[in-house]
mmCIF file of C-alpha atoms and ligand atoms in Angstrom:
data_model
loop_
_atom_site.group_PDB
_atom_site.id
_atom_site.type_symbol
_atom_site.label_atom_id
_atom_site.label_comp_id
_atom_site.label_asym_id
_atom_site.label_seq_id
_atom_site.Cartn_x
_atom_site.Cartn_y
_atom_site.Cartn_z
ATOM 1 C CA MET U 72 80.616 112.081 86.514
ATOM 2 C CA ASP U 73 81.197 112.101 90.293
ATOM 3 C CA ASN U 74 84.232 113.829 91.694
ATOM 4 C CA LYS U 75 84.656 111.491 94.633
ATOM 5 C CA ALA U 76 88.203 110.345 95.266
ATOM 6 C CA SER U 77 88.999 106.796 94.166
ATOM 7 C CA ILE U 78 91.235 104.588 96.250
ATOM 8 C CA LEU U 79 92.659 101.180 95.456
ATOM 9 C CA ILE U 80 93.298 98.902 98.433
ATOM 10 C CA ILE U 81 95.956 96.252 97.926
ATOM 11 C CA TYR U 82 95.434 93.585 100.538
ATOM 12 C CA THR U 83 98.600 91.536 101.014
ATOM 13 C CA GLY U 84 97.681 89.887 104.338
ATOM 14 C CA GLY U 85 98.784 90.290 107.938
ATOM 15 C CA THR U 86 96.953 90.275 111.259
ATOM 16 C CA ILE U 87 94.404 92.853 110.105
ATOM 17 C CA GLY U 88 92.693 90.178 108.008
ATOM 18 C CA MET U 89 93.267 87.092 110.133
ATOM 19 C CA ILE U 90 90.992 84.818 112.140
ATOM 20 C CA GLN U 91 91.806 82.218 114.740
ATOM 21 C CA ASN U 92 92.043 78.600 113.615
ATOM 22 C CA ALA U 93 89.578 76.778 115.905
ATOM 23 C CA GLU U 94 91.830 73.725 116.200
ATOM 24 C CA THR U 95 95.333 75.153 116.562
ATOM 25 C CA GLY U 96 94.504 78.596 117.940
ATOM 26 C CA ALA U 97 96.980 80.149 115.461
ATOM 27 C CA LEU U 98 96.016 83.200 113.416
ATOM 28 C CA GLU U 99 95.386 82.497 109.725
ATOM 29 C CA SER U 100 94.506 84.811 106.833
ATOM 30 C CA PHE U 101 90.986 85.057 105.482
ATOM 31 C CA ASN U 102 89.638 86.674 102.382
ATOM 32 C CA PHE U 103 89.144 90.382 101.796
ATOM 33 C CA ASP U 104 85.349 90.280 101.500
ATOM 34 C CA HIS U 105 85.241 89.144 105.109
ATOM 35 C CA LEU U 106 87.462 92.033 106.046
ATOM 36 C CA LEU U 107 85.089 94.538 104.473
ATOM 37 C CA LYS U 108 82.149 92.887 106.233
ATOM 38 C CA HIS U 109 83.828 93.832 109.503
ATOM 39 C CA VAL U 110 84.155 97.503 108.508
ATOM 40 C CA PRO U 111 80.698 98.612 107.311
ATOM 41 C CA GLU U 112 81.800 102.169 108.200
ATOM 42 C CA LEU U 113 83.665 102.271 104.880
ATOM 43 C CA LYS U 114 80.340 102.755 103.112
ATOM 44 C CA HIS U 115 79.948 106.088 104.896
ATOM 45 C CA LEU U 116 83.166 107.521 103.501
ATOM 46 C CA ASN U 117 82.477 109.590 100.432
ATOM 47 C CA ILE U 118 85.165 107.670 98.549
ATOM 48 C CA ASN U 119 85.099 105.047 95.796
ATOM 49 C CA ILE U 120 87.001 102.030 97.057
ATOM 50 C CA ASP U 121 88.201 99.063 95.019
ATOM 51 C CA ALA U 122 90.375 96.253 96.251
ATOM 52 C CA ILE U 123 92.884 93.757 94.913
ATOM 53 C CA THR U 124 93.828 90.792 97.077
ATOM 54 C CA PHE U 125 96.937 88.678 97.158
ATOM 55 C CA THR U 126 95.900 85.052 96.733
ATOM 56 C CA PRO U 127 96.587 83.689 99.170
ATOM 57 C CA PRO U 128 97.125 86.613 101.552
ATOM 58 C CA ILE U 129 100.427 86.207 103.356
ATOM 59 C CA ASP U 130 101.887 86.705 106.781
ATOM 60 C CA SER U 131 104.401 89.468 106.148
ATOM 61 C CA SER U 132 107.229 87.225 107.361
ATOM 62 C CA ASP U 133 106.833 85.638 103.921
ATOM 63 C CA MET U 134 107.224 88.956 102.093
ATOM 64 C CA GLU U 135 109.976 89.065 99.481
ATOM 65 C CA PRO U 136 111.289 91.201 96.616
ATOM 66 C CA ALA U 137 109.199 89.393 93.979
ATOM 67 C CA LEU U 138 106.088 90.410 95.930
ATOM 68 C CA TRP U 139 107.278 94.025 96.218
ATOM 69 C CA SER U 140 107.526 93.896 92.478
ATOM 70 C CA ARG U 141 103.962 92.610 92.260
ATOM 71 C CA ILE U 142 102.747 95.566 94.361
ATOM 72 C CA VAL U 143 104.690 97.947 92.110
ATOM 73 C CA GLU U 144 103.108 96.349 89.042
ATOM 74 C CA ILE U 145 99.593 96.810 90.489
ATOM 75 C CA ILE U 146 100.266 100.470 91.304
ATOM 76 C CA GLU U 147 101.850 101.111 87.910
ATOM 77 C CA LYS U 148 98.905 99.553 86.061
ATOM 78 C CA ASN U 149 96.329 101.476 88.093
ATOM 79 C CA TYR U 150 98.243 104.706 88.589
ATOM 80 C CA GLU U 151 96.059 106.918 86.401
ATOM 81 C CA ARG U 152 92.747 105.451 87.565
ATOM 82 C CA TYR U 153 93.146 106.083 91.291
ATOM 83 C CA ASP U 154 93.917 109.078 93.481
ATOM 84 C CA GLY U 155 95.763 107.009 96.018
ATOM 85 C CA PHE U 156 96.669 103.520 97.198
ATOM 86 C CA VAL U 157 96.315 101.810 100.577
ATOM 87 C CA ILE U 158 98.379 98.697 101.176
ATOM 88 C CA LEU U 159 97.209 96.381 103.939
ATOM 89 C CA HIS U 160 100.252 94.562 105.186
ATOM 90 C CA GLY U 161 101.480 92.600 108.190
ATOM 91 C CA THR U 162 103.403 94.727 110.624
ATOM 92 C CA ASP U 163 106.461 92.470 110.892
ATOM 93 C CA THR U 164 108.084 93.526 107.616
ATOM 94 C CA MET U 165 105.980 96.578 106.801
ATOM 95 C CA SER U 166 108.944 98.941 107.140
ATOM 96 C CA PHE U 167 110.984 96.890 104.658
ATOM 97 C CA THR U 168 108.149 96.978 102.124
ATOM 98 C CA ALA U 169 107.546 100.708 102.659
ATOM 99 C CA SER U 170 111.270 101.392 102.176
ATOM 100 C CA ALA U 171 111.532 99.184 99.092
ATOM 101 C CA LEU U 172 108.487 100.815 97.480
ATOM 102 C CA SER U 173 109.891 104.296 98.099
ATOM 103 C CA PHE U 174 112.847 103.363 95.839
ATOM 104 C CA MET U 175 110.956 101.247 93.298
ATOM 105 C CA LEU U 176 108.287 103.919 92.699
ATOM 106 C CA GLU U 177 110.541 106.705 91.492
ATOM 107 C CA ASP U 178 108.906 110.123 91.033
ATOM 108 C CA LEU U 179 105.729 108.915 92.715
ATOM 109 C CA MET U 180 103.261 111.783 92.993
ATOM 110 C CA LYS U 181 100.328 109.988 94.606
ATOM 111 C CA PRO U 182 99.805 108.706 98.149
ATOM 112 C CA VAL U 183 100.793 105.097 98.863
ATOM 113 C CA ILE U 184 99.822 104.415 102.478
ATOM 114 C CA LEU U 185 100.748 101.166 104.209
ATOM 115 C CA THR U 186 98.830 100.081 107.260
ATOM 116 C CA GLY U 187 97.868 96.987 109.234
ATOM 117 C CA SER U 188 96.999 96.217 112.814
ATOM 118 C CA GLN U 189 98.064 94.475 115.982
ATOM 119 C CA LEU U 190 94.653 92.828 116.511
ATOM 120 C CA PRO U 191 92.517 91.194 113.789
ATOM 121 C CA ILE U 192 89.774 93.410 112.411
ATOM 122 C CA GLY U 193 87.059 91.157 113.900
ATOM 123 C CA ALA U 194 88.464 91.426 117.434
ATOM 124 C CA LEU U 195 86.489 93.590 119.850
ATOM 125 C CA ARG U 196 89.382 95.914 120.706
ATOM 126 C CA THR U 197 90.836 95.949 117.212
ATOM 127 C CA ASP U 198 93.096 98.787 116.108
ATOM 128 C CA GLY U 199 92.530 97.669 112.521
ATOM 129 C CA LYS U 200 89.380 99.676 111.846
ATOM 130 C CA GLU U 201 90.833 103.014 112.842
ATOM 131 C CA ASN U 202 94.058 102.336 110.972
ATOM 132 C CA LEU U 203 92.237 101.268 107.809
ATOM 133 C CA ILE U 204 89.654 104.069 107.768
ATOM 134 C CA THR U 205 92.190 106.812 108.463
ATOM 135 C CA ALA U 206 94.690 105.422 105.949
ATOM 136 C CA ILE U 207 91.959 105.606 103.284
ATOM 137 C CA GLU U 208 91.098 109.180 104.267
ATOM 138 C CA ILE U 209 94.758 110.188 104.071
ATOM 139 C CA ALA U 210 95.212 108.502 100.685
ATOM 140 C CA ALA U 211 92.172 110.428 99.411
ATOM 141 C CA ALA U 212 93.112 113.814 100.916
ATOM 142 C CA LYS U 213 93.551 116.626 98.396
ATOM 143 C CA ASN U 214 94.623 120.238 98.575
ATOM 144 C CA ALA U 215 92.288 123.014 97.388
ATOM 145 C CA ASP U 216 93.962 122.885 93.953
ATOM 146 C CA GLY U 217 93.229 119.168 93.608
ATOM 147 C CA THR U 218 96.789 117.958 94.203
ATOM 148 C CA PRO U 219 97.359 115.111 96.704
ATOM 149 C CA VAL U 220 98.254 116.176 100.240
ATOM 150 C CA VAL U 221 100.730 113.314 100.740
ATOM 151 C CA PRO U 222 102.419 112.320 97.448
ATOM 152 C CA GLU U 223 104.773 109.719 98.924
ATOM 153 C CA VAL U 224 105.065 106.226 100.438
ATOM 154 C CA CYS U 225 103.987 106.334 104.095
ATOM 155 C CA VAL U 226 103.136 104.118 107.006
ATOM 156 C CA PHE U 227 100.022 105.081 108.935
ATOM 157 C CA PHE U 228 99.725 103.404 112.309
ATOM 158 C CA HIS U 229 98.012 104.316 115.579
ATOM 159 C CA GLU U 230 97.407 108.012 114.904
ATOM 160 C CA LYS U 231 100.785 108.641 113.269
ATOM 161 C CA LEU U 232 101.516 109.211 109.609
ATOM 162 C CA MET U 233 105.214 108.542 108.975
ATOM 163 C CA ARG U 234 107.521 108.627 105.977
ATOM 164 C CA GLY U 235 107.654 104.914 105.101
ATOM 165 C CA ASN U 236 111.413 104.636 104.655
ATOM 166 C CA ARG U 237 112.032 106.172 108.088
ATOM 167 C CA THR U 238 109.934 103.682 110.013
ATOM 168 C CA THR U 239 110.863 100.714 112.153
ATOM 169 C CA LYS U 240 108.622 98.327 114.007
ATOM 170 C CA VAL U 241 109.482 98.964 117.643
ATOM 171 C CA ASN U 242 106.840 97.056 119.570
ATOM 172 C CA SER U 243 105.283 93.649 119.002
ATOM 173 C CA GLU U 244 102.304 94.240 121.313
ATOM 174 C CA SER U 245 101.533 97.918 121.746
ATOM 175 C CA PHE U 246 99.132 99.600 119.298
ATOM 176 C CA GLY U 247 101.884 102.165 118.721
ATOM 177 C CA ALA U 248 104.002 99.600 116.912
ATOM 178 C CA PHE U 249 106.013 101.956 114.685
ATOM 179 C CA HIS U 250 108.475 104.731 115.193
ATOM 180 C CA SER U 251 109.818 107.246 112.714
ATOM 181 C CA ASN U 252 113.596 107.405 113.130
ATOM 182 C CA ASN U 253 115.372 110.682 112.564
ATOM 183 C CA TYR U 254 112.411 112.257 110.788
ATOM 184 C CA PRO U 255 109.360 114.109 112.158
ATOM 185 C CA LEU U 256 105.795 112.911 111.642
ATOM 186 C CA LEU U 257 103.904 113.805 108.448
ATOM 187 C CA ALA U 258 100.533 113.976 110.206
ATOM 188 C CA MET U 259 98.724 113.154 113.440
ATOM 189 C CA ALA U 260 95.207 111.782 113.380
ATOM 190 C CA GLY U 261 93.355 112.822 116.504
ATOM 191 C CA THR U 262 89.838 114.209 116.309
ATOM 192 C CA ASP U 263 91.050 115.810 113.041
ATOM 193 C CA ILE U 264 93.861 114.755 110.759
ATOM 194 C CA GLN U 265 96.529 117.379 111.095
ATOM 195 C CA PHE U 266 99.043 117.387 108.243
ATOM 196 C CA TYR U 267 102.525 118.824 108.859
ATOM 197 C CA THR U 268 103.010 120.142 105.348
ATOM 198 C CA ARG U 269 106.630 121.206 105.753
ATOM 199 C CA ASN U 270 107.634 117.577 106.487
ATOM 200 C CA ILE U 271 105.793 116.149 103.483
ATOM 201 C CA ARG U 272 107.379 115.681 100.073
ATOM 202 C CA LYS U 273 106.413 118.495 97.697
ATOM 203 C CA TYR U 274 104.107 117.799 94.792
ATOM 204 C CA ILE U 275 105.873 118.470 91.491
ATOM 205 C CA PRO U 276 103.485 118.819 88.527
ATOM 206 C CA GLY U 277 104.293 116.829 85.420
ATOM 207 C CA LEU U 278 106.502 114.168 87.049
ATOM 208 C CA LYS U 279 105.901 110.735 85.539
ATOM 209 C CA LEU U 280 106.059 107.595 87.659
ATOM 210 C CA LYS U 281 109.034 105.360 86.853
ATOM 211 C CA ALA U 282 108.524 101.883 88.208
ATOM 212 C CA HIS U 283 111.539 99.672 88.944
ATOM 213 C CA HIS U 284 111.483 95.937 89.449
ATOM 214 C CA GLU U 285 115.057 94.630 89.651
ATOM 215 C CA TYR U 286 116.537 93.418 92.913
ATOM 216 C CA ASN U 287 119.667 91.610 94.035
ATOM 217 C CA SER U 288 119.296 90.224 97.526
ATOM 218 C CA ASN U 289 122.764 88.698 97.867
ATOM 219 C CA ILE U 290 123.483 90.790 100.894
ATOM 220 C CA ILE U 291 123.749 90.302 104.644
ATOM 221 C CA ILE U 292 122.971 92.382 107.706
ATOM 222 C CA PHE U 293 125.751 91.884 110.173
ATOM 223 C CA SER U 294 125.662 93.291 113.690
ATOM 224 C CA LEU U 295 128.640 93.840 116.002
ATOM 225 C CA PHE U 296 128.753 92.718 119.641
ATOM 226 C CA PRO U 297 131.599 92.630 122.163
ATOM 227 C CA GLY U 298 133.465 89.350 121.730
ATOM 228 C CA ILE U 299 132.656 88.848 118.046
ATOM 229 C CA GLN U 300 134.921 86.187 116.547
ATOM 230 C CA LYS U 301 137.476 86.637 113.764
ATOM 231 C CA GLU U 302 136.803 83.340 111.940
ATOM 232 C CA VAL U 303 133.048 83.876 111.835
ATOM 233 C CA VAL U 304 133.385 87.433 110.539
ATOM 234 C CA GLU U 305 135.967 86.490 107.913
ATOM 235 C CA ARG U 306 133.795 83.640 106.653
ATOM 236 C CA LEU U 307 130.666 85.782 106.552
ATOM 237 C CA ILE U 308 132.166 88.825 104.847
ATOM 238 C CA GLY U 309 134.433 86.707 102.654
ATOM 239 C CA GLU U 310 131.632 84.529 101.234
ATOM 240 C CA LYS U 311 131.861 85.007 97.490
ATOM 241 C CA ASP U 312 128.106 85.327 96.872
ATOM 242 C CA VAL U 313 127.827 88.214 99.311
ATOM 243 C CA LYS U 314 127.781 91.418 97.245
ATOM 244 C CA GLY U 315 126.828 93.869 99.965
ATOM 245 C CA ILE U 316 126.938 94.148 103.734
ATOM 246 C CA ILE U 317 124.822 96.286 106.049
ATOM 247 C CA PHE U 318 127.276 96.624 108.886
ATOM 248 C CA ARG U 319 125.570 97.498 112.188
ATOM 249 C CA THR U 320 128.084 99.297 114.333
ATOM 250 C CA TYR U 321 128.104 100.993 117.721
ATOM 251 C CA GLY U 322 127.067 104.596 118.375
ATOM 252 C CA ALA U 323 128.236 107.043 115.727
ATOM 253 C CA GLY U 324 129.523 104.194 113.531
ATOM 254 C CA ASN U 325 132.289 102.661 115.634
ATOM 255 C CA ALA U 326 133.836 99.185 115.736
ATOM 256 C CA PRO U 327 136.524 97.473 117.868
ATOM 257 C CA GLN U 328 140.092 98.329 116.913
ATOM 258 C CA LYS U 329 141.108 94.879 115.720
ATOM 259 C CA LYS U 330 143.481 94.565 112.809
ATOM 260 C CA TRP U 331 141.769 91.396 111.563
ATOM 261 C CA LEU U 332 138.430 93.208 111.333
ATOM 262 C CA VAL U 333 139.836 96.143 109.376
ATOM 263 C CA ASP U 334 141.749 93.710 107.113
ATOM 264 C CA ALA U 335 138.597 91.680 106.427
ATOM 265 C CA LEU U 336 136.630 94.835 105.590
ATOM 266 C CA SER U 337 139.416 96.250 103.371
ATOM 267 C CA LYS U 338 139.695 92.952 101.507
ATOM 268 C CA ALA U 339 135.946 92.819 100.907
ATOM 269 C CA THR U 340 135.914 96.426 99.649
ATOM 270 C CA ALA U 341 138.829 95.677 97.323
ATOM 271 C CA GLU U 342 136.792 92.780 95.899
ATOM 272 C CA GLY U 343 134.020 95.271 95.026
ATOM 273 C CA LYS U 344 131.685 94.449 97.921
ATOM 274 C CA ILE U 345 129.663 97.368 99.220
ATOM 275 C CA ILE U 346 129.826 97.778 102.998
ATOM 276 C CA VAL U 347 127.394 100.273 104.512
ATOM 277 C CA ASN U 348 127.773 101.490 108.068
ATOM 278 C CA ILE U 349 124.483 101.798 109.966
ATOM 279 C CA THR U 350 124.361 102.450 113.686
ATOM 280 C CA GLN U 351 122.722 100.032 116.114
ATOM 281 C CA CYS U 352 121.159 103.079 117.821
ATOM 282 C CA ALA U 353 117.517 103.884 117.135
ATOM 283 C CA GLY U 354 118.320 107.553 116.542
ATOM 284 C CA GLY U 355 121.202 109.682 115.306
ATOM 285 C CA SER U 356 123.623 109.310 112.428
ATOM 286 C CA VAL U 357 126.895 107.588 111.529
ATOM 287 C CA HIS U 358 129.925 109.904 111.743
ATOM 288 C CA MET U 359 132.962 107.723 111.041
ATOM 289 C CA GLU U 360 135.337 110.658 111.207
ATOM 290 C CA ARG U 361 134.437 111.378 114.847
ATOM 291 C CA TYR U 362 136.411 108.625 116.655
ATOM 292 C CA GLU U 363 139.452 106.529 115.821
ATOM 293 C CA THR U 364 137.172 103.478 116.088
ATOM 294 C CA GLY U 365 135.125 104.855 113.189
ATOM 295 C CA LEU U 366 137.943 106.364 111.158
ATOM 296 C CA GLN U 367 139.564 102.951 110.693
ATOM 297 C CA LEU U 368 136.337 101.801 108.967
ATOM 298 C CA LEU U 369 136.309 104.800 106.668
ATOM 299 C CA GLU U 370 139.895 103.965 105.713
ATOM 300 C CA ALA U 371 138.840 100.363 105.021
ATOM 301 C CA GLY U 372 136.377 101.670 102.420
ATOM 302 C CA VAL U 373 133.206 101.374 104.487
ATOM 303 C CA ILE U 374 130.491 103.797 103.319
ATOM 304 C CA SER U 375 128.343 105.836 105.691
ATOM 305 C CA GLY U 376 124.642 105.068 105.579
ATOM 306 C CA LYS U 377 124.269 108.289 107.604
ATOM 307 C CA ASP U 378 120.936 108.295 109.451
ATOM 308 C CA SER U 379 119.095 105.667 107.354
ATOM 309 C CA THR U 380 117.198 102.899 109.061
ATOM 310 C CA VAL U 381 118.406 99.332 108.566
ATOM 311 C CA GLU U 382 115.258 98.681 106.535
ATOM 312 C CA ALA U 383 115.920 101.604 104.192
ATOM 313 C CA ALA U 384 119.644 100.834 103.779
ATOM 314 C CA THR U 385 118.968 97.129 103.182
ATOM 315 C CA THR U 386 116.287 97.576 100.542
ATOM 316 C CA LYS U 387 118.203 100.414 98.866
ATOM 317 C CA LEU U 388 121.343 98.316 98.601
ATOM 318 C CA MET U 389 119.369 95.413 97.124
ATOM 319 C CA TYR U 390 117.724 97.819 94.679
ATOM 320 C CA LEU U 391 120.995 99.426 93.570
ATOM 321 C CA LEU U 392 122.802 96.071 93.240
ATOM 322 C CA GLY U 393 119.909 94.894 91.078
ATOM 323 C CA LYS U 394 120.656 97.668 88.617
ATOM 324 C CA ASN U 395 124.163 96.381 87.926
ATOM 325 C CA LEU U 396 125.635 99.844 88.287
ATOM 326 C CA PRO U 397 129.397 100.326 88.611
ATOM 327 C CA THR U 398 130.578 99.836 92.210
ATOM 328 C CA GLU U 399 131.596 103.491 92.553
ATOM 329 C CA GLU U 400 128.130 104.632 91.510
ATOM 330 C CA ILE U 401 126.438 102.343 94.055
ATOM 331 C CA ARG U 402 128.813 103.626 96.743
ATOM 332 C CA ARG U 403 127.967 107.221 95.860
ATOM 333 C CA ARG U 404 124.224 106.635 95.809
ATOM 334 C CA MET U 405 124.176 104.819 99.170
ATOM 335 C CA SER U 406 125.213 108.024 100.930
ATOM 336 C CA ILE U 407 122.735 110.389 99.311
ATOM 337 C CA SER U 408 118.989 110.670 99.672
ATOM 338 C CA PHE U 409 116.749 109.137 97.003
ATOM 339 C CA ALA U 410 113.358 109.300 98.604
ATOM 340 C CA GLY U 411 113.930 111.190 101.831
ATOM 341 C CA GLU U 412 115.542 108.228 103.615
ATOM 342 C CA ILE U 413 118.674 110.236 104.575
ATOM 343 C CA SER U 414 118.712 113.725 106.128
ATOM 344 C CA GLU U 415 120.555 116.155 103.904
HETATM 345 N N1 LIG X 279 102.887 88.209 111.691
HETATM 346 C C1 LIG X 279 102.017 89.267 111.271
HETATM 347 C C2 LIG X 279 102.516 89.805 109.940
HETATM 348 O O1 LIG X 279 103.438 90.560 109.919
HETATM 349 C C3 LIG X 279 101.969 90.341 112.290
HETATM 350 C C4 LIG X 279 101.090 91.511 111.940
HETATM 351 O O2 LIG X 279 100.392 91.568 110.964
HETATM 352 O O3 LIG X 279 101.081 92.440 112.731
HETATM 353 O O4 LIG X 279 101.979 89.441 108.922
#
C-alpha cells in the first residue's frame, strides 16, 4: 500500500478551464481532461489525484445553493477516501461558495481548498498552473503526526492562502484577485509554502463531519447611499417574501437619521425579519453603539454582523433561515462565530 496523499479535485468551471470561442471570442468552458493536458507537471507531484467534473462546467456567475449542496454531497461521499479536496471554481463568486461551504461542512477536519485563475490554463501567462499545483500541495500537506496542516475551507490565490469565509474578490484583472478581510493569511507560497499555524483552525481528533444541505435564499443585500428614497426602501424591506436583509451601512455601522428608515427597520424586525448590519468598508467591524447614527439601528432591532464579509453574512443567513430555527436563535447565531467568520 502506498502512503502517498490522495486528493480529489472537484472541477466546477470558471476561467481556469476555459477556451476562446473562435467565432464570438467569448470564453467558454471545456472539459477537465483538456485541463490536465495543460498541466503535465501534476504527474511529478507525489500525490494521487482524482477528479470529478460538473457537467457542464459553469461560469461561477451561475453558481447557486443547489450546486453548493452538490459540492457538499461529493465531499461527504468521498470524505474518508481522500486526504483533502481542491475545488476549481470561477473567481466571480468563489468567496460566496467558500463561505457557504464553511457553514455547510460543520466540524470539517480536512483541507478544502478553492482556487481558480484570471487567465485560462492554456494561456501563455496563465496564473492557473501555479494556483492549481500549489492548492493541491496545500490540500495534501500533513504534519509529522499525519494530521492535515490546514483542516478548513480556504481560498488559495496568487501566493496567498486565506480563510475562505474571510475572502472577497477585490480585483477583476490583477492576479492578486482576492483579499482576506479582517483576518491574517494562513500561508504564503513563495519559494516554499510557509504556513502560519497560529492563524489556522486547530485539528481536533475524533470530530465527525456533519454535512448540511438546507438553504433559504429569500433574502436581499441592500446598500445605503446618500439620497436613498423612502418609498423604495419601504417596498424593498416590506416585501413579504423577504425573510432576511444584509444591510450595508456606512463606517462602523451607521445610517442616516431618518425616522422613516428607523420605522421601516423596526416594522420589519417586528414581523420576524432578520436584519444584519454589515459595513460597506473593506476592513473593520460594525459598532452600532459608537454613534447615534448606529444606536438608532440597534434600537430598531438590527443585529451586528460584526466584522463578517458580505459573502459570509449572506450565506450564513441563508443557511440559518434554511434550518427553520426560531427567530431569536437565528439572531443570536448571526453575531457569533461558526467557522471563524467573525473575530471573537
Ligand atoms: N466569469 C468567471 C467565473 O467566475 C471568471 C473567473 O473564473 O475568474 O466563472
